[in-house]
XYZ file of N, CA, C and O in Angstrom:
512
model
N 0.837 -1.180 0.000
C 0.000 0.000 0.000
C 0.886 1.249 0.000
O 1.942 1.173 0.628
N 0.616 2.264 -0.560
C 1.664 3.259 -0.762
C 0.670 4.834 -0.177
O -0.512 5.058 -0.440
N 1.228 5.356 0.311
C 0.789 6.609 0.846
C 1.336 7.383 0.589
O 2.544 7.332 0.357
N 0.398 8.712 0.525
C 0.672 10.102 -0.105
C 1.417 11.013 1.452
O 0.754 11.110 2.485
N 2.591 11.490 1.350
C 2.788 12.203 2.661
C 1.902 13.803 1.613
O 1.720 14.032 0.417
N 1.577 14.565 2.948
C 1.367 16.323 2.201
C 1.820 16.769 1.753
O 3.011 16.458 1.727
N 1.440 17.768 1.062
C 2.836 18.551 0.553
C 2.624 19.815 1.379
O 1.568 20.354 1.709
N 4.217 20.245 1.700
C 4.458 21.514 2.647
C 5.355 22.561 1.954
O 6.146 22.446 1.018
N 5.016 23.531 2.646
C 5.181 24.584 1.085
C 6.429 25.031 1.984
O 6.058 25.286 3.129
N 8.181 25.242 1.733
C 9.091 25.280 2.885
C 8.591 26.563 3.144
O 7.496 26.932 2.719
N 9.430 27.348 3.903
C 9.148 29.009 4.797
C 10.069 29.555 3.855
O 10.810 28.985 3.054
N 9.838 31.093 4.162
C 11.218 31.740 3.206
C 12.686 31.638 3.891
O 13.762 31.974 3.398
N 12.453 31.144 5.020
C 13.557 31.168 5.934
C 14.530 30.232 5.192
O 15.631 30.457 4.688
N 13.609 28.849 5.300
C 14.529 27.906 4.839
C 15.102 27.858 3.460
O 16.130 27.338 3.025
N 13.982 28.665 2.798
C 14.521 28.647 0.856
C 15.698 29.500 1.291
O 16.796 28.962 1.146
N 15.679 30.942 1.885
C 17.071 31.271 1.769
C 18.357 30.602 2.528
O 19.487 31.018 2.273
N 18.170 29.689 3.345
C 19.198 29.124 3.622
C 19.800 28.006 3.305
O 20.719 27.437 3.895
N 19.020 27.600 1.964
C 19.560 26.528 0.954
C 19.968 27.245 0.522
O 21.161 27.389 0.792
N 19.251 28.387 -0.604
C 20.185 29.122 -1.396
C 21.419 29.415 -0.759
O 22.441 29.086 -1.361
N 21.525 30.008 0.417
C 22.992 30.264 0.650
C 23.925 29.008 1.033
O 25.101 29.260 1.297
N 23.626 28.103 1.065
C 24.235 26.650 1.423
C 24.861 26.706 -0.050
O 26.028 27.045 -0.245
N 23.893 26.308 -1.158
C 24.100 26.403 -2.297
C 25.371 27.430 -2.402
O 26.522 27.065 -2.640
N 25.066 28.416 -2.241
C 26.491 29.404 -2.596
C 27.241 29.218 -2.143
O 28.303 29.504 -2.696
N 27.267 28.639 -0.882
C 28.627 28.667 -0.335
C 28.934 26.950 -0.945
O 30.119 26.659 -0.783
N 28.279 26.050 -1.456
C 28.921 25.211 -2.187
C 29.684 25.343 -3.941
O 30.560 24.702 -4.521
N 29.115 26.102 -4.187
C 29.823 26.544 -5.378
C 30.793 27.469 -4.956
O 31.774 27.398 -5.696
N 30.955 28.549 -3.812
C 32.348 28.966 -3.668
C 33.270 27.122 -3.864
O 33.877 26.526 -4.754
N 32.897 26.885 -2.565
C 33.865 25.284 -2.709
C 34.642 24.732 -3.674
O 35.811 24.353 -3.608
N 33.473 24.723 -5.050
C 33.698 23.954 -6.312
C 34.794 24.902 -6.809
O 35.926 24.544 -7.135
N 34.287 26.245 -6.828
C 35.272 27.417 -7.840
C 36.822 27.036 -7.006
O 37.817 27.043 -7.731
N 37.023 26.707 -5.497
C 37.792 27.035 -5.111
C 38.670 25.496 -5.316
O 39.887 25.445 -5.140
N 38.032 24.557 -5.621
C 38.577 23.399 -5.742
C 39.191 23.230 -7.576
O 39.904 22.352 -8.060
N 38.613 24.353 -8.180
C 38.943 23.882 -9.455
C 40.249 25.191 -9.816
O 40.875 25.402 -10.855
N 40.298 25.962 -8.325
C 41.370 27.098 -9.052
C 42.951 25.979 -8.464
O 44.004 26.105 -9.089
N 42.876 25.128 -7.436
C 43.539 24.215 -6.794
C 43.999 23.288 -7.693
O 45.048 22.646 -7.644
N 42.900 23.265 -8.736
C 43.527 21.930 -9.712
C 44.090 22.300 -10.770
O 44.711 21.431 -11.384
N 44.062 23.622 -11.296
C 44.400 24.834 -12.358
C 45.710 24.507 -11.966
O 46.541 23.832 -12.574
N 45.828 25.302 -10.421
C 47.634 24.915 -9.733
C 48.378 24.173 -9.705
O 49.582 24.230 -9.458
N 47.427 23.015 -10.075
C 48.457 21.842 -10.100
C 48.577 20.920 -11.162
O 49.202 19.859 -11.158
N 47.840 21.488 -12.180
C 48.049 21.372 -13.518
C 49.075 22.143 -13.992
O 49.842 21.694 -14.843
N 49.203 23.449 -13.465
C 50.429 24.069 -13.812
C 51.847 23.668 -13.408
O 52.842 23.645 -14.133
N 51.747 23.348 -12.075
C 53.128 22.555 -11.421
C 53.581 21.286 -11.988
O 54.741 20.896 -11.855
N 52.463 20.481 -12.770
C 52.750 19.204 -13.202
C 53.150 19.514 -14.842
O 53.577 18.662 -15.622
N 52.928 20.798 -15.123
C 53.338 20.960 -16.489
C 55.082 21.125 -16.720
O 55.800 20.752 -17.648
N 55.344 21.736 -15.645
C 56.426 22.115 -14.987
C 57.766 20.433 -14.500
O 58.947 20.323 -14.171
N 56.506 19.419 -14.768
C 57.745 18.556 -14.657
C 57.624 17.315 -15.508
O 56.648 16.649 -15.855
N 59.264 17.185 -15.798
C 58.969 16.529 -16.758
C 59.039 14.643 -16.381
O 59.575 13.639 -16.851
N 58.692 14.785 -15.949
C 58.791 12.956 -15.303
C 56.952 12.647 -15.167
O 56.434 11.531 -15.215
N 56.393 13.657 -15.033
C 54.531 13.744 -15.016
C 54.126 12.956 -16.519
O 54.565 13.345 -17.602
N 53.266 11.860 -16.362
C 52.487 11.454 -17.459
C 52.181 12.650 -18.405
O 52.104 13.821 -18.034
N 52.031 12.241 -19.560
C 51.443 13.895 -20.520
C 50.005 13.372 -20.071
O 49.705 14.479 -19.623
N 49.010 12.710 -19.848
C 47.783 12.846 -19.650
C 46.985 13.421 -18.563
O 45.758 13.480 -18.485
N 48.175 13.975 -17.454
C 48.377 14.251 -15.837
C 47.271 15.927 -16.500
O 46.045 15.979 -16.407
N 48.056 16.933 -17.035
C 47.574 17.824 -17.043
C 45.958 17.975 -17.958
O 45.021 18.653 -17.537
N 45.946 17.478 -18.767
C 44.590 17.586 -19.571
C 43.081 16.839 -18.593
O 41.900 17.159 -18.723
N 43.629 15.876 -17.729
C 42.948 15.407 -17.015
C 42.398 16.433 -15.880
O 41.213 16.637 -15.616
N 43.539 17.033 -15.266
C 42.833 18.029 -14.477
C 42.586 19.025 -14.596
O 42.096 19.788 -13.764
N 43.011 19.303 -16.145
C 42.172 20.909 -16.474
C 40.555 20.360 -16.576
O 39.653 21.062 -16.121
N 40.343 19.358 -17.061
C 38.932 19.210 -17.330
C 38.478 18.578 -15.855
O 37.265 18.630 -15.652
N 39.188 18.063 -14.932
C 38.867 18.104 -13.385
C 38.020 19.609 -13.207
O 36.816 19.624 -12.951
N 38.866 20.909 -13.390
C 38.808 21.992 -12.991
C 37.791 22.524 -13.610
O 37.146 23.276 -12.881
N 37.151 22.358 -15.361
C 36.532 22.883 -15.863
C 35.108 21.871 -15.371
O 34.499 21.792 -16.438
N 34.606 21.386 -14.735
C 33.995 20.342 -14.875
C 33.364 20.911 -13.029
O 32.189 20.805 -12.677
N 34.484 21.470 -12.145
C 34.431 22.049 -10.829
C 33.416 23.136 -11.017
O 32.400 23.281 -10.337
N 33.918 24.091 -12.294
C 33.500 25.365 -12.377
C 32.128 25.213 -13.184
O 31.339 26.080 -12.811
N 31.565 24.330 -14.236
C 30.538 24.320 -14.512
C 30.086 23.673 -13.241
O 30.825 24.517 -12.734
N 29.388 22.715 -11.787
C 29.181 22.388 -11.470
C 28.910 24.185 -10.353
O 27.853 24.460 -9.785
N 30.188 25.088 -10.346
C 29.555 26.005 -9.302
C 28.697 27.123 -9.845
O 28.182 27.963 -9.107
N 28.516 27.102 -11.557
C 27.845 27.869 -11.987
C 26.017 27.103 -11.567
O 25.048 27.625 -11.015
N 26.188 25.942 -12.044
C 24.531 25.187 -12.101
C 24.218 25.326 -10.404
O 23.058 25.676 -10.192
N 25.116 25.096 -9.061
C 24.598 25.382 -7.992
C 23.774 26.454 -7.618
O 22.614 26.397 -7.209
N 24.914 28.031 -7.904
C 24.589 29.057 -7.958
C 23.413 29.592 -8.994
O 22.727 30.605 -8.855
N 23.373 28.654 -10.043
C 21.677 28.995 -10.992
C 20.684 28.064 -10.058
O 19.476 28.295 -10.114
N 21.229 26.903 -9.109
C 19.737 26.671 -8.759
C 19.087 27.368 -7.496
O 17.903 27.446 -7.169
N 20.458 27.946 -6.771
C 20.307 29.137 -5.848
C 19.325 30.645 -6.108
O 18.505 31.146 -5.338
N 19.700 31.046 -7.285
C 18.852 31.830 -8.107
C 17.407 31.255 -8.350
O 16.483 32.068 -8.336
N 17.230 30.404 -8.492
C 16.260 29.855 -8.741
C 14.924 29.853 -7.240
O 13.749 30.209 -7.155
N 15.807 29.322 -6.398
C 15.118 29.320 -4.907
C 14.780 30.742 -4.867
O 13.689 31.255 -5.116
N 15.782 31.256 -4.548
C 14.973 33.238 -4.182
C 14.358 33.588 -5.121
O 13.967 34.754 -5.177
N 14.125 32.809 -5.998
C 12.790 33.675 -7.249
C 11.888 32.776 -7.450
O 11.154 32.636 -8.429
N 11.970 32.071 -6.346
C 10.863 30.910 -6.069
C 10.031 32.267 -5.078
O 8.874 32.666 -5.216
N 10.677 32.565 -4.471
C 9.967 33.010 -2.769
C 11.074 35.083 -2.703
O 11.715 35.635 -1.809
N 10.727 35.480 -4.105
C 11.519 37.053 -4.061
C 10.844 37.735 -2.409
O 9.991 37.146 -1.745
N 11.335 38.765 -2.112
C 11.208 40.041 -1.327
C 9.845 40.221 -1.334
O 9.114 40.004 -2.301
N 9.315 40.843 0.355
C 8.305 41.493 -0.131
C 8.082 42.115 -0.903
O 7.097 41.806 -1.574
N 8.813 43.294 -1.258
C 8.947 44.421 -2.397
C 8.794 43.879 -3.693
O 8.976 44.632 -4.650
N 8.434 42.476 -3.919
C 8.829 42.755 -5.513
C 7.063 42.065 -6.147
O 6.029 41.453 -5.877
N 7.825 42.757 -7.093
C 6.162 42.414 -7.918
C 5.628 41.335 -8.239
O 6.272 40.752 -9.112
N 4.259 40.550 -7.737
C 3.660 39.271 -7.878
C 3.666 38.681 -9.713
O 3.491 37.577 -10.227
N 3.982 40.154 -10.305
C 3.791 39.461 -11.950
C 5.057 38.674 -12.899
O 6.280 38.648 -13.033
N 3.669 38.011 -13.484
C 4.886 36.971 -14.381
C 6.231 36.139 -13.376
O 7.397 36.492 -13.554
N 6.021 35.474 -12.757
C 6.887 34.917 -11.797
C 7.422 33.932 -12.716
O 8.644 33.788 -12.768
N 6.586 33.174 -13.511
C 7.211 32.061 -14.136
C 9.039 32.614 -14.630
O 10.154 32.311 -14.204
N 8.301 33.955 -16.207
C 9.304 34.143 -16.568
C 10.804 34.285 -15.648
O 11.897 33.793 -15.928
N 10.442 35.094 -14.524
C 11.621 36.250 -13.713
C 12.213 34.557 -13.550
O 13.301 34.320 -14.075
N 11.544 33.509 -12.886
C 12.273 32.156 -12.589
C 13.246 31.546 -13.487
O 14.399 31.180 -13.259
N 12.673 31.515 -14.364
C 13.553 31.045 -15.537
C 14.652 31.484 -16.600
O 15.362 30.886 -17.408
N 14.417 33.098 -16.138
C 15.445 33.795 -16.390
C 16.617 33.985 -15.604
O 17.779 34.173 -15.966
N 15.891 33.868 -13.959
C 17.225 33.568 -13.406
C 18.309 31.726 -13.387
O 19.514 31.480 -13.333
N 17.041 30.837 -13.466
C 17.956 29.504 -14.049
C 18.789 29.521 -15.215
O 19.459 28.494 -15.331
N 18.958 30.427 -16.163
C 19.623 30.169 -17.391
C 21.012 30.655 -16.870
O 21.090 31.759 -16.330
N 22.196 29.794 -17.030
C 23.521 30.355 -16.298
C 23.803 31.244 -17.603
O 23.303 31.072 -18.715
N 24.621 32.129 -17.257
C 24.853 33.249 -18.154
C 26.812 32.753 -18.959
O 27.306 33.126 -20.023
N 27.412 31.817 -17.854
C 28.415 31.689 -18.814
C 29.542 32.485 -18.310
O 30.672 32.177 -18.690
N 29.394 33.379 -17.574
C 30.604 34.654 -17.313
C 30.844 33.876 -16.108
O 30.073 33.500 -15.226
N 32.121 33.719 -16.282
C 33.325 33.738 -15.244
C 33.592 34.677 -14.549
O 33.883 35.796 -14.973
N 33.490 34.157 -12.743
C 34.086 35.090 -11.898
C 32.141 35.902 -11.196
O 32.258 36.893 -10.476
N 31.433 35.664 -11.331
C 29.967 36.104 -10.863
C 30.226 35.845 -9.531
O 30.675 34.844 -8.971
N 29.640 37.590 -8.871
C 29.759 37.984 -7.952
C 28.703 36.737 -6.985
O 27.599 36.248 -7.226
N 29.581 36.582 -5.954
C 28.473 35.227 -5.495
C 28.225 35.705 -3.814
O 28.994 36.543 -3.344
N 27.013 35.071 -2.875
C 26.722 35.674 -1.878
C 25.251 35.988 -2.375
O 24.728 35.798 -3.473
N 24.726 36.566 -1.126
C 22.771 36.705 -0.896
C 22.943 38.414 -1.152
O 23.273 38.843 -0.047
N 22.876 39.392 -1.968
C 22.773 40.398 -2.073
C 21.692 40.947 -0.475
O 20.558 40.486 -0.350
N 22.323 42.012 0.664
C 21.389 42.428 1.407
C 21.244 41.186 2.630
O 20.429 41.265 3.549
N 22.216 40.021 2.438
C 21.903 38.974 4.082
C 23.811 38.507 3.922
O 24.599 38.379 2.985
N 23.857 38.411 5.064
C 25.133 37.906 5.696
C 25.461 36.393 5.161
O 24.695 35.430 5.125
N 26.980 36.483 4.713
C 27.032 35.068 4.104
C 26.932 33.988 5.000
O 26.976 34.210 6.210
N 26.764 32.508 4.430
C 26.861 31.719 5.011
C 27.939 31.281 5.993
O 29.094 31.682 5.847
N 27.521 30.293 7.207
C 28.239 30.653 8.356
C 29.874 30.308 8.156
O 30.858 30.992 8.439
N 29.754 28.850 7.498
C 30.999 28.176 6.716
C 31.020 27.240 5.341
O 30.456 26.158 5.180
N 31.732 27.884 4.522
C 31.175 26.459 3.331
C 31.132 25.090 3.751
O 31.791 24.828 4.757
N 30.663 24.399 3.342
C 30.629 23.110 3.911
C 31.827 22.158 3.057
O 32.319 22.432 1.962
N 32.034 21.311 3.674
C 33.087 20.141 3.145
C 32.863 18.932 3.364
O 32.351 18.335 4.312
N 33.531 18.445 1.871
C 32.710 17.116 1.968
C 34.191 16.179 1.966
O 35.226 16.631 1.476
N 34.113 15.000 2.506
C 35.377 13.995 3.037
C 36.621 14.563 3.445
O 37.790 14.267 3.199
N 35.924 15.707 4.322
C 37.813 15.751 5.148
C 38.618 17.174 3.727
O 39.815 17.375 3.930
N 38.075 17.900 2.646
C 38.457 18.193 2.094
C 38.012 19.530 2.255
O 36.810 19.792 2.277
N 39.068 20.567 2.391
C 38.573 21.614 2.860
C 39.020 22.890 1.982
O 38.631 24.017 2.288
C-alpha cells in the first residue's frame, strides 16, 4: 500500500538558507577547481609527469566550475521561487527562468545580495 505524505510549502527562511548553502557550495567547487588549475600548472612544470596528468585536471577543474555555476543557478532559482516582499507578484514564471539560465561569465559575484554570508562552506570527506 503506498501513501501520499502532504505537501508543505518550505518558509522563506529555509529557501534562503539553501540558497545560501548552495552558494557557499559553489564557492567550494570554484575554489577546488582554481587548486587543480595549480596543479596542472606545477605538473606541467615537470617533466617525469604522465602527458595525460595535465589535460585530465584541467577538465577536473573545468567540470568544478561548470558544477559552481549550475549550484549558484539553482540558488537563483530558490529566491525567485519566494523574491522580497517588495517585488512584484507578476509573471513569476518568466523572472524564474530567467534567473535559471547560467549566463556563462566567469568570476559572478556570489553571496545573498542584502543577508550575511553563510556561516561556513561546507566540506565534503575531510576536504577543505
Amino acid at each position: 500500500m503506498v501513501t501520499e505524505s502532504p505537501r508543505t510549502t518550505p518558509r522563506a527562511a529555509e529557501l534562503l538558507d539553501r540558497a545560501a548553502g548552495l552558494r557557499a557550495d559553489a564557492e567550494l567547487m570554484d575554489g577546488y577547481a582554481r587548486r587543480l588549475v595549480a596543479t596542472a600548472q606545477a605538473v606541467a612544470a615537470c617533466s617525469a609527469a604522465p602527458a595525460h596528468t595535465r589535460p585530465a585536471l584541467t577538465r577536473q577543474a573545468a567540470a568544478c566550475r561548470r558544477v559552481a555555476r549550475q549550484l549558484r543557478a539553482a540558488a537563483s532559482v530558490l529566491l525567485a521561487a519566494h523574491p522580497g516582499p517588495d517585488a512584484a507578484p507578476t509573471d513569476r514564471t518568466a523572472r524564474m527562468a530567467r534567473m535559471a539560465r547560467p549566463s556563462g561569465r566567469a568570476g559572478r559575484p556570489s553571496g545573498l545580495p542584502g543577508r550575511p554570508p553563510a556561516a561556513e562552506p561546507r566540506s565534503y570527506d575531510g576536504i577543505t
